[in-house]
Amino acid sequence: MPILEVRRHSIRKTDGGSQLSQAGVALARKIGADLGMFERVVTTVSPRSRETAIAMGFAVDYELVTLRMGNSSVYDEVCAFDWDSVSSPFVGAAQLISNNESYTLYAHSLAALLRDIMTPLKSDDSALFIGHAGELEAALVACFPDEAHELWGGMFKPMEGARLTFSGEPARFTHIELIRLDE
């Protein structure tokens, strides 16, 4: 079965730039050294996502525009949501998906982008996607709406993410394994 590994980009510079810091490059190299090969490597258009994949030792096949800040209604809904009232960001994302049309469309469009990465792959292939906190959580909740999101923990830290199994007819994400780094 094809596997998709999704990871948050590595540590960025603290001066507000979009590029990785030296510590971020070192962390990405360390994580990448322990991974196998991927048939396809995809990142967002953000420099830190692309730099993460390259520091991990992978050539980028293509970049995606995820509309992260392109939709003002989604941005407004996320900012207006009372994140302190939920036990985890995944629970918050699930609540937004069930109650807010713009965020629902946003989360499901992110999930569709992940499915599009997987559709052309063969049964033993795997792919890597490097994205951003907030986007990854929304996409995973959209892919797995019936999971116990309160057990998934906090926002992904740099280089954390999940491993997803893609199978079935029609093909869809059927299993999730969260990837958390030891402190």
mmCIF file of C-alpha atoms in Angstrom:
data_model
loop_
_atom_site.group_PDB
_atom_site.id
_atom_site.type_symbol
_atom_site.label_atom_id
_atom_site.label_comp_id
_atom_site.label_asym_id
_atom_site.label_seq_id
_atom_site.Cartn_x
_atom_site.Cartn_y
_atom_site.Cartn_z
ATOM 1 C CA MET A 1 0.000 0.000 0.000
ATOM 2 C CA PRO A 2 1.282 3.485 -0.790
ATOM 3 C CA ILE A 3 2.422 5.547 2.195
ATOM 4 C CA LEU A 4 2.425 9.326 2.534
ATOM 5 C CA GLU A 5 4.650 10.885 5.128
ATOM 6 C CA VAL A 6 3.665 14.454 6.013
ATOM 7 C CA ARG A 7 6.041 16.598 8.036
ATOM 8 C CA ARG A 8 6.096 20.139 9.287
ATOM 9 C CA HIS A 9 9.063 22.114 7.997
ATOM 10 C CA SER A 10 12.152 22.339 10.171
ATOM 11 C CA ILE A 11 13.177 25.204 12.482
ATOM 12 C CA ARG A 12 13.195 28.589 10.777
ATOM 13 C CA LYS A 13 15.293 31.659 11.506
ATOM 14 C CA THR A 14 14.185 33.674 14.523
ATOM 15 C CA ASP A 15 14.454 37.022 12.748
ATOM 16 C CA GLY A 16 11.104 36.507 11.020
ATOM 17 C CA GLY A 17 12.516 35.168 7.786
ATOM 18 C CA SER A 18 11.024 32.291 5.882
ATOM 19 C CA GLN A 19 14.286 30.358 5.568
ATOM 20 C CA LEU A 20 15.604 27.630 7.834
ATOM 21 C CA SER A 21 18.044 28.361 10.623
ATOM 22 C CA GLN A 22 21.286 26.406 10.923
ATOM 23 C CA ALA A 23 19.653 24.375 13.713
ATOM 24 C CA GLY A 24 16.770 23.683 11.314
ATOM 25 C CA VAL A 25 19.122 22.428 8.621
ATOM 26 C CA ALA A 26 20.861 20.155 11.151
ATOM 27 C CA LEU A 27 17.535 18.735 12.416
ATOM 28 C CA ALA A 28 16.295 18.105 8.868
ATOM 29 C CA ARG A 29 19.567 16.340 7.987
ATOM 30 C CA LYS A 30 19.282 14.144 11.073
ATOM 31 C CA ILE A 31 15.664 13.156 10.315
ATOM 32 C CA GLY A 32 16.342 12.642 6.611
ATOM 33 C CA ALA A 33 19.294 10.338 7.298
ATOM 34 C CA ASP A 34 16.959 7.856 8.985
ATOM 35 C CA LEU A 35 14.311 7.786 6.243
ATOM 36 C CA GLY A 36 14.191 5.627 3.168
ATOM 37 C CA MET A 37 13.639 6.828 -0.351
ATOM 38 C CA PHE A 38 10.456 8.449 -1.633
ATOM 39 C CA GLU A 39 8.992 8.100 -5.111
ATOM 40 C CA ARG A 40 7.683 11.648 -4.888
ATOM 41 C CA VAL A 41 8.698 14.632 -2.726
ATOM 42 C CA VAL A 42 6.323 17.586 -2.572
ATOM 43 C CA THR A 43 6.525 20.812 -0.579
ATOM 44 C CA THR A 44 4.607 24.039 -0.296
ATOM 45 C CA VAL A 45 5.954 27.053 -2.169
ATOM 46 C CA SER A 46 7.426 28.453 1.046
ATOM 47 C CA PRO A 47 11.248 28.519 1.061
ATOM 48 C CA ARG A 48 11.429 26.799 4.471
ATOM 49 C CA SER A 49 9.440 23.806 3.175
ATOM 50 C CA ARG A 50 11.634 23.385 0.114
ATOM 51 C CA GLU A 51 14.806 23.910 2.189
ATOM 52 C CA THR A 52 13.626 21.254 4.640
ATOM 53 C CA ALA A 53 13.244 18.629 1.909
ATOM 54 C CA ILE A 54 16.640 19.487 0.427
ATOM 55 C CA ALA A 55 18.347 19.433 3.841
ATOM 56 C CA MET A 56 16.760 16.011 4.425
ATOM 57 C CA GLY A 57 18.575 14.859 1.281
ATOM 58 C CA PHE A 58 15.648 14.815 -1.157
ATOM 59 C CA ALA A 59 15.118 16.553 -4.462
ATOM 60 C CA VAL A 60 11.750 18.313 -4.677
ATOM 61 C CA ASP A 61 9.494 17.021 -7.461
ATOM 62 C CA TYR A 62 7.016 19.882 -7.254
ATOM 63 C CA GLU A 63 5.604 22.568 -4.986
ATOM 64 C CA LEU A 64 1.989 23.237 -4.039
ATOM 65 C CA VAL A 65 0.183 26.463 -3.327
ATOM 66 C CA THR A 66 -1.962 25.631 -0.291
ATOM 67 C CA LEU A 67 -3.820 28.951 -0.114
ATOM 68 C CA ARG A 68 -2.572 29.359 3.437
ATOM 69 C CA MET A 69 -3.230 33.099 3.619
ATOM 70 C CA GLY A 70 -5.050 33.459 0.320
ATOM 71 C CA ASN A 71 -8.539 33.085 1.785
ATOM 72 C CA SER A 72 -9.390 35.906 4.176
ATOM 73 C CA SER A 73 -12.584 34.233 5.436
ATOM 74 C CA VAL A 74 -10.584 31.188 6.566
ATOM 75 C CA TYR A 75 -8.029 33.438 8.239
ATOM 76 C CA ASP A 76 -10.826 35.354 9.997
ATOM 77 C CA GLU A 77 -12.506 32.145 11.198
ATOM 78 C CA VAL A 78 -9.265 30.696 12.565
ATOM 79 C CA CYS A 79 -8.427 33.954 14.358
ATOM 80 C CA ALA A 80 -11.933 34.257 15.812
ATOM 81 C CA PHE A 81 -12.039 30.663 17.073
ATOM 82 C CA ASP A 82 -11.567 30.262 20.834
ATOM 83 C CA TRP A 83 -8.560 27.913 20.683
ATOM 84 C CA ASP A 84 -8.244 27.979 24.483
ATOM 85 C CA SER A 85 -11.613 26.242 24.818
ATOM 86 C CA VAL A 86 -10.475 23.033 23.092
ATOM 87 C CA SER A 87 -8.265 20.263 24.396
ATOM 88 C CA SER A 88 -6.103 20.164 21.268
ATOM 89 C CA PRO A 89 -5.687 21.876 17.915
ATOM 90 C CA PHE A 90 -7.049 18.766 16.228
ATOM 91 C CA VAL A 91 -10.257 19.033 18.255
ATOM 92 C CA GLY A 92 -10.418 22.720 17.336
ATOM 93 C CA ALA A 93 -9.921 21.934 13.665
ATOM 94 C CA ALA A 94 -12.674 19.305 13.835
ATOM 95 C CA GLN A 95 -15.021 21.860 15.408
ATOM 96 C CA LEU A 96 -14.228 24.418 12.720
ATOM 97 C CA ILE A 97 -14.752 21.809 10.002
ATOM 98 C CA SER A 98 -18.160 20.904 11.379
ATOM 99 C CA ASN A 99 -19.306 24.508 11.967
ATOM 100 C CA ASN A 100 -17.672 26.809 9.408
ATOM 101 C CA GLU A 101 -18.164 26.471 5.680
ATOM 102 C CA SER A 102 -15.029 28.336 4.593
ATOM 103 C CA TYR A 103 -12.775 26.355 6.931
ATOM 104 C CA THR A 104 -14.480 23.108 5.860
ATOM 105 C CA LEU A 105 -13.690 23.854 2.223
ATOM 106 C CA TYR A 106 -10.130 24.837 3.161
ATOM 107 C CA ALA A 107 -9.450 21.661 5.177
ATOM 108 C CA HIS A 108 -10.946 19.399 2.524
ATOM 109 C CA SER A 109 -9.005 21.158 -0.239
ATOM 110 C CA LEU A 110 -5.803 20.439 1.714
ATOM 111 C CA ALA A 111 -6.863 16.786 2.094
ATOM 112 C CA ALA A 112 -7.545 16.640 -1.654
ATOM 113 C CA LEU A 113 -4.038 17.956 -2.386
ATOM 114 C CA LEU A 114 -2.630 15.103 -0.274
ATOM 115 C CA ARG A 115 -4.799 12.561 -2.135
ATOM 116 C CA ASP A 116 -3.606 13.998 -5.454
ATOM 117 C CA ILE A 117 -0.001 13.327 -4.436
ATOM 118 C CA MET A 118 -0.858 9.664 -3.840
ATOM 119 C CA THR A 119 -3.174 8.852 -6.758
ATOM 120 C CA PRO A 120 -0.498 8.137 -9.409
ATOM 121 C CA LEU A 121 1.724 6.062 -7.104
ATOM 122 C CA LYS A 122 2.129 2.292 -7.332
ATOM 123 C CA SER A 123 1.298 -0.040 -4.447
ATOM 124 C CA ASP A 124 4.811 -0.092 -2.937
ATOM 125 C CA ASP A 125 5.608 3.594 -3.440
ATOM 126 C CA SER A 126 5.832 6.264 -0.799
ATOM 127 C CA ALA A 127 5.746 10.037 -0.897
ATOM 128 C CA LEU A 128 6.859 12.875 1.360
ATOM 129 C CA PHE A 129 5.012 16.160 1.828
ATOM 130 C CA ILE A 130 6.555 19.063 3.756
ATOM 131 C CA GLY A 131 4.019 21.635 4.963
ATOM 132 C CA HIS A 132 3.115 23.929 7.816
ATOM 133 C CA ALA A 133 1.573 23.833 11.274
ATOM 134 C CA GLY A 134 -2.105 24.606 11.043
ATOM 135 C CA GLU A 135 -2.391 23.273 7.518
ATOM 136 C CA LEU A 136 -1.228 19.765 8.354
ATOM 137 C CA GLU A 137 -3.566 19.499 11.349
ATOM 138 C CA ALA A 138 -6.555 20.689 9.283
ATOM 139 C CA ALA A 139 -5.780 18.267 6.442
ATOM 140 C CA LEU A 140 -5.368 15.299 8.790
ATOM 141 C CA VAL A 141 -8.676 15.963 10.535
ATOM 142 C CA ALA A 142 -10.360 16.217 7.127
ATOM 143 C CA CYS A 143 -8.768 12.887 6.097
ATOM 144 C CA PHE A 144 -9.730 11.175 9.366
ATOM 145 C CA PRO A 145 -12.937 12.849 10.607
ATOM 146 C CA ASP A 146 -13.991 9.977 12.890
ATOM 147 C CA GLU A 147 -10.753 9.558 14.833
ATOM 148 C CA ALA A 148 -10.334 10.482 18.513
ATOM 149 C CA HIS A 149 -8.702 13.855 17.792
ATOM 150 C CA GLU A 150 -8.334 14.651 21.484
ATOM 151 C CA LEU A 151 -5.694 11.905 21.641
ATOM 152 C CA TRP A 152 -3.561 13.406 18.871
ATOM 153 C CA GLY A 153 -1.836 15.994 21.066
ATOM 154 C CA GLY A 154 -0.690 19.519 20.320
ATOM 155 C CA MET A 155 0.366 21.338 17.189
ATOM 156 C CA PHE A 156 3.149 19.709 15.264
ATOM 157 C CA LYS A 157 6.576 20.982 16.219
ATOM 158 C CA PRO A 158 9.266 21.292 13.536
ATOM 159 C CA MET A 159 9.815 17.987 11.700
ATOM 160 C CA GLU A 160 6.829 16.271 13.363
ATOM 161 C CA GLY A 161 3.931 14.921 11.348
ATOM 162 C CA ALA A 162 2.212 11.697 10.415
ATOM 163 C CA ARG A 163 2.485 8.614 8.242
ATOM 164 C CA LEU A 164 -0.666 7.816 6.253
ATOM 165 C CA THR A 165 -1.651 4.606 4.489
ATOM 166 C CA PHE A 166 -3.503 5.074 1.187
ATOM 167 C CA SER A 167 -5.653 2.150 0.050
ATOM 168 C CA GLY A 168 -9.134 0.887 -0.739
ATOM 169 C CA GLU A 169 -11.561 1.364 -3.588
ATOM 170 C CA PRO A 170 -11.948 4.187 -4.110
ATOM 171 C CA ALA A 171 -8.470 4.891 -2.790
ATOM 172 C CA ARG A 172 -8.389 6.975 0.382
ATOM 173 C CA PHE A 173 -6.330 7.435 3.524
ATOM 174 C CA THR A 174 -7.129 4.482 5.776
ATOM 175 C CA HIS A 175 -4.613 4.590 8.624
ATOM 176 C CA ILE A 176 -2.685 7.293 10.453
ATOM 177 C CA GLU A 177 0.400 7.054 12.642
ATOM 178 C CA LEU A 178 1.466 10.302 14.292
ATOM 179 C CA ILE A 179 5.181 11.120 14.283
ATOM 180 C CA ARG A 180 6.344 13.011 17.355
ATOM 181 C CA LEU A 181 9.954 13.764 18.135
ATOM 182 C CA ASP A 182 11.375 12.923 21.539
ATOM 183 C CA GLU A 183 12.233 15.976 23.577
#
